[in-house]
Short mmCIF file of C-alpha atoms and ligand atoms in Angstrom, two decimals:
data_model
loop_
_atom_site.label_atom_id
_atom_site.label_comp_id
_atom_site.label_asym_id
_atom_site.label_seq_id
_atom_site.Cartn_x
_atom_site.Cartn_y
_atom_site.Cartn_z
CA MET A 1 23.59 97.88 31.13
CA HIS A 2 23.17 100.65 28.93
CA ASN A 3 20.53 103.47 29.17
CA ASN A 4 20.20 103.18 25.46
CA ILE A 5 17.59 105.04 23.60
CA VAL A 6 18.05 104.69 19.87
CA LEU A 7 17.41 108.06 17.69
CA GLN A 8 17.20 108.93 14.15
CA ALA A 9 20.46 109.79 12.45
CA PRO A 10 21.87 113.47 13.18
CA ALA A 11 20.42 115.98 10.52
CA VAL A 12 23.33 118.51 10.37
CA ALA A 13 26.40 116.46 9.87
CA SER A 14 26.61 113.94 6.59
CA GLN A 15 25.82 110.48 7.54
CA ARG A 16 28.22 108.06 8.22
CA SER A 17 28.85 105.20 10.58
CA THR A 18 30.63 105.48 13.92
CA ARG A 19 33.47 103.40 12.33
CA GLU A 20 33.51 106.07 9.67
CA TRP A 21 33.45 108.91 11.81
CA GLN A 22 36.47 107.41 14.00
CA GLN A 23 38.43 106.72 11.09
CA ALA A 24 38.55 109.94 9.56
CA ASP A 25 38.83 111.53 13.19
CA ALA A 26 42.04 109.44 13.54
CA GLU A 27 43.28 110.53 10.21
CA HIS A 28 43.21 114.19 10.47
CA PHE A 29 41.99 115.55 14.04
CA LEU A 30 44.59 116.12 16.46
CA HIS A 31 42.75 116.72 19.83
CA PRO A 32 43.35 118.78 22.71
CA PHE A 33 45.08 117.20 25.79
CA THR A 34 45.14 113.87 23.84
CA ASP A 35 47.58 111.03 23.53
CA PHE A 36 46.89 110.99 19.62
CA ALA A 37 48.23 107.32 19.11
CA GLY A 38 46.21 106.00 22.00
CA LEU A 39 42.90 107.70 20.90
CA ALA A 40 43.40 106.88 17.27
CA LYS A 41 43.64 102.86 18.22
CA LYS A 42 40.77 103.17 20.54
CA GLY A 43 38.35 105.66 18.32
CA SER A 44 36.68 108.63 19.71
CA ARG A 45 33.41 108.62 20.97
CA ILE A 46 31.21 110.43 18.56
CA ILE A 47 28.69 113.09 19.89
CA THR A 48 25.98 113.83 17.55
CA LYS A 49 23.16 115.87 19.13
CA ALA A 50 22.26 117.13 22.68
CA ASP A 51 19.29 118.60 24.50
CA ASN A 52 18.82 119.94 27.99
CA ILE A 53 21.31 117.99 30.27
CA TYR A 54 21.51 114.97 27.74
CA LEU A 55 23.75 114.16 25.00
CA TRP A 56 23.61 111.37 22.56
CA ASP A 57 26.49 109.44 20.49
CA SER A 58 26.50 108.20 16.86
CA ASP A 59 25.18 104.95 18.00
CA GLY A 60 22.07 106.53 19.75
CA HIS A 61 23.11 106.06 23.47
CA LYS A 62 21.79 108.73 25.78
CA ILE A 63 24.07 110.34 28.03
CA LEU A 64 23.39 112.37 31.10
CA ASP A 65 26.15 115.13 30.78
CA ALA A 66 27.27 115.84 34.38
CA MET A 67 30.08 118.09 33.26
CA SER A 68 28.09 120.60 31.00
CA GLY A 69 30.29 119.96 27.96
CA LEU A 70 33.65 121.43 29.57
CA TRP A 71 32.11 123.30 32.57
CA CYS A 72 30.62 125.60 30.15
CA VAL A 73 26.99 124.72 29.08
CA ASN A 74 25.26 126.38 32.05
CA VAL A 75 21.92 127.09 30.65
CA GLY A 76 21.75 123.45 29.00
CA TYR A 77 21.68 122.38 25.53
CA GLY A 78 19.09 123.21 22.95
CA GLN A 79 18.06 127.23 24.24
CA ALA A 80 16.41 128.74 21.44
CA SER A 81 16.84 132.42 22.22
CA LEU A 82 20.69 131.72 22.11
CA VAL A 83 20.63 130.28 18.72
CA ASP A 84 18.19 132.98 17.68
CA ALA A 85 20.35 135.69 18.87
CA ALA A 86 23.20 134.34 17.03
CA THR A 87 21.33 133.83 13.83
CA ARG A 88 19.92 137.48 13.63
CA GLN A 89 23.21 139.12 14.52
CA MET A 90 24.89 137.23 11.65
CA LYS A 91 22.47 138.20 9.11
CA GLU A 92 22.66 141.80 10.39
CA LEU A 93 26.52 142.22 11.05
CA PRO A 94 28.34 138.93 11.43
CA PHE A 95 31.79 140.77 12.02
CA TYR A 96 33.19 143.97 12.70
CA ASN A 97 36.33 144.59 14.78
CA ALA A 98 36.81 147.03 17.75
CA PHE A 99 40.42 148.12 16.46
CA PHE A 100 39.55 150.91 14.27
CA GLN A 101 38.20 153.24 16.77
CA THR A 102 34.87 151.40 15.93
CA SER A 103 32.35 149.46 17.93
CA THR A 104 29.52 147.33 17.56
CA PRO A 105 26.17 147.14 19.29
CA PRO A 106 26.33 144.06 20.95
CA ALA A 107 29.80 144.30 22.44
CA ILE A 108 28.59 147.81 23.80
CA GLU A 109 25.42 146.37 25.37
CA LEU A 110 27.23 143.43 26.65
CA ALA A 111 30.00 145.36 28.37
CA GLU A 112 27.24 147.46 30.04
CA LEU A 113 25.38 144.26 31.22
CA LEU A 114 28.41 142.84 32.52
CA SER A 115 29.05 145.67 34.58
CA LYS A 116 25.76 145.35 35.99
CA VAL A 117 25.71 141.59 36.95
CA THR A 118 29.49 141.71 38.18
CA PRO A 119 30.55 143.17 41.58
CA PRO A 120 30.40 146.82 41.83
CA GLN A 121 34.03 147.62 41.55
CA PHE A 122 34.02 146.47 37.90
CA LYS A 123 32.77 148.93 35.45
CA HIS A 124 34.97 147.87 32.37
CA VAL A 125 35.73 144.85 30.36
CA PHE A 126 38.19 143.77 27.95
CA PHE A 127 37.11 141.28 25.59
CA THR A 128 38.97 137.96 24.40
CA GLY A 129 38.24 134.97 22.48
CA SER A 130 38.63 132.55 25.26
CA GLY A 131 39.72 131.65 28.90
CA SER A 132 43.26 131.69 28.01
CA GLU A 133 43.34 134.66 26.03
CA GLY A 134 41.98 136.48 28.93
CA ASN A 135 44.80 135.25 31.40
CA ASP A 136 47.30 136.44 29.07
CA THR A 137 45.58 139.81 28.99
CA VAL A 138 45.79 139.67 32.87
CA VAL A 139 49.61 138.93 32.77
CA ARG A 140 50.05 141.86 30.35
CA MET A 141 47.73 144.31 32.14
CA VAL A 142 48.99 143.71 35.46
CA ARG A 143 52.65 144.46 34.13
CA ARG A 144 51.12 147.33 32.42
CA TYR A 145 49.53 148.80 35.42
CA TRP A 146 52.36 148.80 37.81
CA ASP A 147 54.82 150.22 34.68
CA ILE A 148 52.38 153.25 34.47
CA LEU A 149 52.71 153.70 38.34
CA GLY A 150 56.33 153.95 38.17
CA GLN A 151 56.90 150.50 39.45
CA PRO A 152 58.19 148.10 36.69
CA GLU A 153 59.97 146.08 39.16
CA ARG A 154 56.69 144.70 40.36
CA GLN A 155 56.60 141.73 37.60
CA VAL A 156 56.16 138.48 39.81
CA ILE A 157 52.61 136.81 39.58
CA ILE A 158 51.91 134.31 42.19
CA SER A 159 49.76 131.58 41.37
CA ARG A 160 49.17 127.74 42.74
CA HIS A 161 50.21 124.17 41.83
CA ASN A 162 47.31 122.16 40.33
CA GLY A 163 45.75 125.83 39.34
CA TYR A 164 44.21 125.70 35.82
CA HIS A 165 44.21 128.99 33.86
CA GLY A 166 44.31 127.92 30.39
CA SER A 167 46.60 126.34 27.73
CA THR A 168 48.54 129.38 26.12
CA MET A 169 52.20 130.17 27.02
CA ALA A 170 50.97 132.61 29.69
CA GLY A 171 47.89 130.53 30.61
CA ALA A 172 49.79 127.33 31.10
CA SER A 173 52.45 129.17 33.01
CA LEU A 174 50.14 130.79 35.46
CA GLY A 175 48.40 127.34 35.90
CA GLY A 176 50.39 124.79 38.27
CA MET A 177 49.82 121.73 35.94
CA SER A 178 53.30 119.84 36.26
CA GLY A 179 52.47 117.74 32.94
CA MET A 180 52.16 121.00 31.15
CA HIS A 181 55.03 122.50 32.51
CA ALA A 182 57.17 119.71 31.48
CA GLN A 183 56.53 120.20 27.92
CA GLY A 184 57.84 123.50 26.05
CA GLY A 185 59.87 125.12 28.73
CA LEU A 186 57.34 126.43 31.03
CA PRO A 187 56.52 128.45 32.96
CA ILE A 188 57.79 131.80 31.51
CA PRO A 189 59.72 134.12 33.99
CA ASN A 190 58.26 135.78 36.91
CA ILE A 191 55.51 133.47 37.38
CA THR A 192 55.95 131.40 40.97
CA HIS A 193 53.45 128.87 42.44
CA ILE A 194 52.47 128.14 46.02
CA ASP A 195 50.57 125.09 47.30
CA GLN A 196 47.04 124.70 46.81
CA PRO A 197 44.45 124.50 49.56
CA TYR A 198 43.64 121.09 49.38
CA TRP A 199 43.05 119.48 52.82
CA TRP A 200 42.74 115.94 52.11
CA GLU A 201 46.36 115.94 50.53
CA ASN A 202 47.81 118.81 52.50
CA GLY A 203 46.34 119.49 55.78
CA ALA A 204 45.46 116.00 57.54
CA GLY A 205 45.87 116.47 61.25
CA MET A 206 44.27 120.16 61.22
CA SER A 207 40.82 121.10 61.26
CA ARG A 208 39.74 122.58 57.64
CA ASP A 209 39.50 126.08 59.31
CA GLU A 210 42.78 125.63 60.77
CA PHE A 211 44.37 124.42 57.52
CA GLY A 212 42.95 127.18 55.41
CA LYS A 213 44.74 129.81 57.37
CA VAL A 214 47.89 127.61 56.90
CA ALA A 215 47.38 127.46 53.15
CA ALA A 216 46.99 131.20 52.71
CA SER A 217 50.01 131.87 55.14
CA TRP A 218 51.97 130.23 52.23
CA LEU A 219 51.19 133.34 50.23
CA GLU A 220 52.69 135.68 52.61
CA GLU A 221 55.84 133.43 52.98
CA ARG A 222 56.17 133.49 49.31
CA ILE A 223 55.57 137.47 49.06
CA LEU A 224 58.08 137.91 51.82
CA SER A 225 60.89 135.62 49.99
CA ILE A 226 60.47 137.32 46.78
CA GLY A 227 60.09 140.96 48.42
CA PRO A 228 56.95 142.59 48.39
CA GLU A 229 58.12 145.16 45.94
CA LYS A 230 58.52 142.64 43.46
CA VAL A 231 55.20 141.04 43.68
CA ALA A 232 52.51 142.58 41.00
CA ALA A 233 49.46 140.10 41.54
CA PHE A 234 47.99 136.94 42.84
CA ILE A 235 45.73 134.74 40.81
CA GLY A 236 43.47 131.95 41.49
CA GLU A 237 40.22 130.00 40.90
CA PRO A 238 37.51 130.43 43.60
CA VAL A 239 37.24 126.75 43.64
CA GLN A 240 40.10 125.08 41.63
CA GLY A 241 38.04 123.23 38.70
CA ALA A 242 40.52 121.25 36.46
CA GLY A 243 42.68 120.51 39.42
CA GLY A 244 39.46 118.29 40.82
CA VAL A 245 36.88 120.69 42.09
CA ILE A 246 39.00 121.51 45.28
CA VAL A 247 36.64 123.68 47.70
CA PRO A 248 38.86 125.68 49.96
CA PRO A 249 38.26 126.09 53.48
CA ALA A 250 35.94 129.12 54.43
CA THR A 251 38.75 130.66 56.34
CA TYR A 252 40.95 130.46 52.96
CA TRP A 253 40.06 133.31 50.62
CA PRO A 254 39.47 135.84 53.33
CA GLU A 255 42.88 135.53 54.61
CA ILE A 256 44.28 135.62 51.34
CA GLN A 257 42.41 139.15 50.43
CA ARG A 258 43.80 140.40 53.66
CA ILE A 259 47.47 139.48 52.58
CA CYS A 260 46.98 140.83 49.20
CA ASP A 261 45.55 144.20 50.80
CA LYS A 262 48.34 144.31 53.30
CA TYR A 263 51.28 144.43 50.75
CA GLY A 264 49.12 146.08 47.92
CA ILE A 265 49.19 143.41 45.56
CA LEU A 266 46.65 142.85 42.94
CA LEU A 267 44.20 140.06 43.50
CA VAL A 268 43.03 138.21 40.46
CA SER A 269 39.95 135.74 40.40
CA ASP A 270 39.86 133.42 37.59
CA GLU A 271 36.09 133.22 37.13
CA VAL A 272 36.09 131.22 33.92
CA ILE A 273 34.51 128.16 35.55
CA CYS A 274 32.85 129.76 38.74
CA GLY A 275 31.41 132.80 36.98
CA PHE A 276 27.67 133.22 36.00
CA GLY A 277 26.02 131.27 38.69
CA ARG A 278 28.33 127.99 39.18
CA THR A 279 28.82 128.47 42.89
CA GLY A 280 25.21 129.77 43.63
CA GLN A 281 26.06 133.71 43.47
CA TRP A 282 26.84 135.36 40.09
CA PHE A 283 30.36 135.16 40.78
CA GLY A 284 33.00 132.82 42.73
CA CYS A 285 34.43 135.65 44.63
CA GLU A 286 31.13 136.66 46.09
CA THR A 287 30.90 133.03 47.52
CA MET A 288 34.43 133.44 48.64
CA GLY A 289 34.04 136.81 50.25
CA THR A 290 36.87 138.63 48.19
CA LYS A 291 36.93 141.82 46.17
CA PRO A 292 39.27 141.26 43.32
CA ASP A 293 40.82 143.83 40.89
CA LEU A 294 40.46 141.77 37.95
CA MET A 295 38.46 138.83 37.01
CA THR A 296 38.58 136.38 33.99
CA PHE A 297 35.61 134.97 32.81
CA ALA A 298 34.71 132.96 29.57
CA LYS A 299 32.85 129.30 29.43
CA GLY A 300 29.58 130.26 31.14
CA VAL A 301 29.58 133.62 29.60
CA THR A 302 27.92 132.20 26.33
CA SER A 303 27.08 128.87 27.86
CA GLY A 304 29.78 127.53 25.20
CA TYR A 305 27.58 128.05 22.68
CA ILE A 306 30.15 130.15 20.85
CA PRO A 307 33.54 131.14 21.97
CA LEU A 308 33.98 134.36 24.25
CA GLY A 309 36.14 135.38 26.97
CA GLY A 310 37.41 138.22 28.78
CA VAL A 311 38.56 140.42 31.58
CA MET A 312 36.57 142.51 34.08
CA VAL A 313 38.80 145.23 34.95
CA GLY A 314 38.16 146.90 38.64
CA GLU A 315 38.04 150.52 39.11
CA ARG A 316 41.46 150.78 40.67
CA MET A 317 43.18 149.73 37.52
CA ALA A 318 40.74 151.04 34.89
CA LYS A 319 41.47 154.45 36.31
CA VAL A 320 45.04 154.18 35.94
CA LEU A 321 45.11 152.53 32.69
CA ILE A 322 42.53 154.86 31.21
CA GLU A 323 43.60 158.10 32.63
CA GLN A 324 47.43 157.70 32.63
CA GLY A 325 48.23 154.74 30.16
CA GLY A 326 48.11 155.79 26.62
CA GLU A 327 47.63 153.02 24.24
CA PHE A 328 47.70 149.88 25.44
CA ASN A 329 49.09 147.49 22.82
CA HIS A 330 47.34 144.48 23.23
CA GLY A 331 44.06 142.79 21.59
CA PHE A 332 42.59 140.18 19.51
CA THR A 333 40.76 140.19 16.09
CA TYR A 334 37.74 138.73 17.92
CA SER A 335 37.77 141.31 20.88
CA GLY A 336 34.06 142.14 21.18
CA HIS A 337 32.99 139.70 18.58
CA PRO A 338 29.39 140.91 17.71
CA VAL A 339 27.91 137.30 17.16
CA ALA A 340 29.71 136.10 20.44
CA CYS A 341 28.76 139.10 22.26
CA ALA A 342 24.89 138.63 21.14
CA VAL A 343 24.78 135.25 22.22
CA ALA A 344 26.26 136.19 25.63
CA LEU A 345 23.60 138.89 25.96
CA ALA A 346 20.85 136.39 25.45
CA ASN A 347 22.72 133.69 27.85
CA ILE A 348 22.72 136.48 30.49
CA ARG A 349 19.14 137.57 29.77
CA LEU A 350 18.26 133.78 30.13
CA ILE A 351 19.98 133.45 33.48
CA GLN A 352 18.13 136.53 34.94
CA GLN A 353 14.83 135.38 33.51
CA GLN A 354 14.98 131.84 34.90
CA LYS A 355 16.47 132.85 37.87
CA LEU A 356 19.31 130.27 37.70
CA VAL A 357 21.41 131.66 40.07
CA GLU A 358 18.76 131.51 42.78
CA HIS A 359 17.59 128.15 41.42
CA VAL A 360 21.46 126.78 42.29
CA HIS A 361 21.68 128.93 45.56
CA ASP A 362 18.33 127.95 47.19
CA ASP A 363 17.10 124.63 45.39
CA VAL A 364 19.66 122.36 43.73
CA GLY A 365 22.96 123.75 45.02
CA PRO A 366 21.85 122.55 48.51
CA TYR A 367 20.26 119.49 47.29
CA LEU A 368 23.36 118.25 45.73
CA ALA A 369 25.26 119.20 48.62
CA GLN A 370 22.97 116.79 50.53
CA GLN A 371 23.04 113.91 48.14
CA PHE A 372 26.75 114.08 47.73
CA ALA A 373 27.25 113.81 51.65
CA SER A 374 25.19 110.65 51.46
CA LEU A 375 27.86 109.20 49.23
CA ASN A 376 30.40 109.35 52.57
CA ASP A 377 28.75 105.84 53.59
CA HIS A 378 30.46 104.22 50.40
CA PRO A 379 33.52 102.23 51.35
CA LEU A 380 35.34 103.83 48.38
CA VAL A 381 34.69 107.22 49.46
CA GLY A 382 37.41 109.41 51.44
CA GLU A 383 35.49 112.71 51.14
CA THR A 384 33.01 114.41 49.29
CA GLN A 385 32.66 118.26 48.56
CA THR A 386 30.16 120.34 46.62
CA CYS A 387 30.09 124.19 45.98
CA GLY A 388 26.78 125.34 44.30
CA LEU A 389 26.69 122.92 41.03
CA MET A 390 30.40 121.56 41.19
CA GLY A 391 31.10 118.59 43.02
CA ALA A 392 33.72 116.03 43.67
CA VAL A 393 34.12 112.28 45.21
CA LEU A 394 37.46 111.28 46.11
CA LEU A 395 37.82 107.47 46.01
CA VAL A 396 40.30 106.04 48.47
CA LYS A 397 41.71 102.59 49.53
CA ASP A 398 41.34 103.28 52.99
CA LYS A 399 39.13 106.24 54.46
CA ALA A 400 39.79 105.36 58.13
CA LYS A 401 43.85 105.43 57.75
CA HIS A 402 43.40 108.35 55.34
CA GLN A 403 45.28 106.26 52.80
CA ALA A 404 44.79 106.85 49.08
CA PHE A 405 45.23 104.31 46.16
CA PRO A 406 48.59 104.28 44.46
CA SER A 407 48.29 106.42 41.37
CA ASP A 408 49.48 103.68 38.98
CA LEU A 409 46.09 101.99 39.51
CA GLU A 410 44.27 104.62 37.94
CA VAL A 411 41.22 103.97 39.85
CA GLY A 412 39.83 107.21 38.66
CA MET A 413 39.95 106.01 35.02
CA VAL A 414 38.44 102.92 36.03
CA CYS A 415 35.62 104.65 37.59
CA ARG A 416 35.26 107.04 34.67
CA GLY A 417 34.96 104.00 32.20
CA HIS A 418 31.99 102.63 34.08
CA CYS A 419 30.44 106.24 33.85
CA PHE A 420 30.81 106.19 30.09
CA GLY A 421 29.47 102.53 29.81
CA ASN A 422 26.41 103.62 32.17
CA GLY A 423 25.23 106.94 30.39
CA LEU A 424 27.03 109.35 32.67
CA ILE A 425 29.58 111.76 31.99
CA MET A 426 31.67 112.35 35.17
CA ARG A 427 35.47 113.38 34.92
CA ALA A 428 38.09 111.87 36.70
CA VAL A 429 40.96 114.09 38.02
CA GLY A 430 43.21 111.66 39.78
CA ASP A 431 41.18 109.74 41.92
CA ARG A 432 38.74 112.68 42.24
CA MET A 433 35.42 112.03 40.38
CA ILE A 434 33.95 115.40 39.46
CA ILE A 435 30.69 116.91 38.27
CA ALA A 436 29.61 120.45 37.34
CA PRO A 437 26.22 119.93 35.79
CA PRO A 438 24.03 122.43 33.77
CA LEU A 439 22.60 124.95 36.16
CA VAL A 440 19.10 123.98 34.76
CA ILE A 441 19.28 120.44 36.35
CA THR A 442 16.43 119.55 38.32
CA ARG A 443 15.99 117.77 41.70
CA ALA A 444 14.62 114.74 39.71
CA GLN A 445 17.78 114.95 37.37
CA ILE A 446 19.97 114.93 40.62
CA ASP A 447 18.18 111.76 41.77
CA GLU A 448 18.67 109.92 38.41
CA MET A 449 22.57 111.20 38.22
CA MET A 450 22.77 109.94 42.01
CA VAL A 451 21.62 106.49 40.90
CA LEU A 452 24.23 106.30 38.23
CA ILE A 453 26.84 107.61 40.23
CA ARG A 454 26.26 105.01 43.05
CA ARG A 455 26.07 102.25 40.51
CA CYS A 456 29.63 103.32 38.89
CA LEU A 457 31.09 103.35 42.56
CA ASP A 458 29.83 100.13 43.07
CA LEU A 459 31.05 98.67 39.99
CA THR A 460 34.33 100.28 40.64
CA LEU A 461 34.30 98.87 44.58
CA ALA A 462 33.90 95.47 42.45
CA ASP A 463 36.85 95.76 40.25
CA ALA A 464 38.93 96.79 43.51
CA GLN A 465 37.96 93.78 45.35
CA LYS A 466 38.19 91.36 42.12
CA ASN A 467 41.90 92.91 41.76
CA GLY A 468 42.84 92.96 45.27
CA TRP A 469 43.33 96.62 45.41
CA LEU A 470 41.85 97.10 48.70
C1 LIG B 1 38.86 126.36 30.93
C2 LIG B 1 39.69 127.46 31.69
C3 LIG B 1 40.67 128.56 31.08
C4 LIG B 1 40.93 128.34 29.94
O1 LIG B 1 39.89 128.79 29.16
P1 LIG B 1 40.11 128.67 27.42
O2 LIG B 1 38.79 129.05 26.81
O3 LIG B 1 39.84 127.13 27.50
O4 LIG B 1 41.10 128.91 26.86
C5 LIG B 1 41.00 129.24 32.14
N1 LIG B 1 40.83 129.26 33.55
C6 LIG B 1 40.09 128.27 33.85
C7 LIG B 1 39.61 128.16 35.63
C8 LIG B 1 39.43 127.23 33.26
O5 LIG B 1 38.77 126.45 33.82
#
């Protein structure tokens, strides 16, 4: 069943058996978003090396990584130019801060390059260490902006249920994940959520285009119920990633833009996943046709080789913050970390040289769309969606009746188990099976991935038939 190839033991870490790694892992390492006891009992899968779009685990199994690590390894694994950039910068200047009226060449050069590859309203960047810190920065910057303009009552940030904006206090509050809000007294005050533009769940009976306008109208309703003079900003992911690769109808974002403009509300595009080519344009807002005031980025900016995040600040806000703001009391030790910035520079140059955005837009994006559409003939598949190199397959009980599986069956997790067992990393969000492979993937590799996906859908169907779930 496995797509196995046996490799030599990993070179960098000490050599231990899988059992030994799992035991030490269970004894000392608290994993993110994990049931600690459950994992300790089951044992982690130990990933030891990677190349291009493939991973290998400690037992030598080869795995096709259709999730780019965690939505981030856009240029694929093993890119020497990123490694070289880090090595050179580590030797030259491994760290210096940007607090003491000081700066470093990689941070300056990255800021300059970002202002070239982002939409024209962006000329300035604020660096952070992650996407969550980026969204914390958004909250502080948005409120600071309205303060400076003498409208301190503009505090409320509107976001969406099932959006994901990170795991710090502000990031988790902006996000609309009910499980996260249930722990630790979130959201923080003055953050409110509207429903997501998820047609299959919320729009049945309407055309997708009709539904897109209806879903956007929920923003206007909320603005009016709060009072427009109290609303600071709206934040959303162009395509919801962690929420299940929910691609909104084409009518949605232009209408959101119109509503923000109508009430003078700032528009924030969380581009942590959609940025740097994922959607087939440099940024998701370009695919969706919006002109945001702020853009959060992280993940793909370094292809995950090293942590880095930040916020692109549009001229509307930058002008006010710079000319009227005085000191902005916010920042991180690693804001503009020279090694991280050097890796980001190498990463963006590689994306440019290899024309990866064009590759997604003209070649593998359309090819993936065609391949995913062909899954609709499978009895379990209720809908498929793609945008650039993100895709979702929704598993349903009865597609003719538009009927989902009861959530306690965890059909998505069953399917994910088959993926793991067959050398494919695909993520389950409820019953949406999602992918976001490295942008360097080829058509032949997409074919290879589709064979695995179909096999896993068939195995899941067999389980469903055997267990009487249909
Ligand atoms: C991953 C993610 C974040 C959080 O980034 P971290 O680097 O994990 O803090 C924020 N927004 C979106 C859309 C993300 O996918």
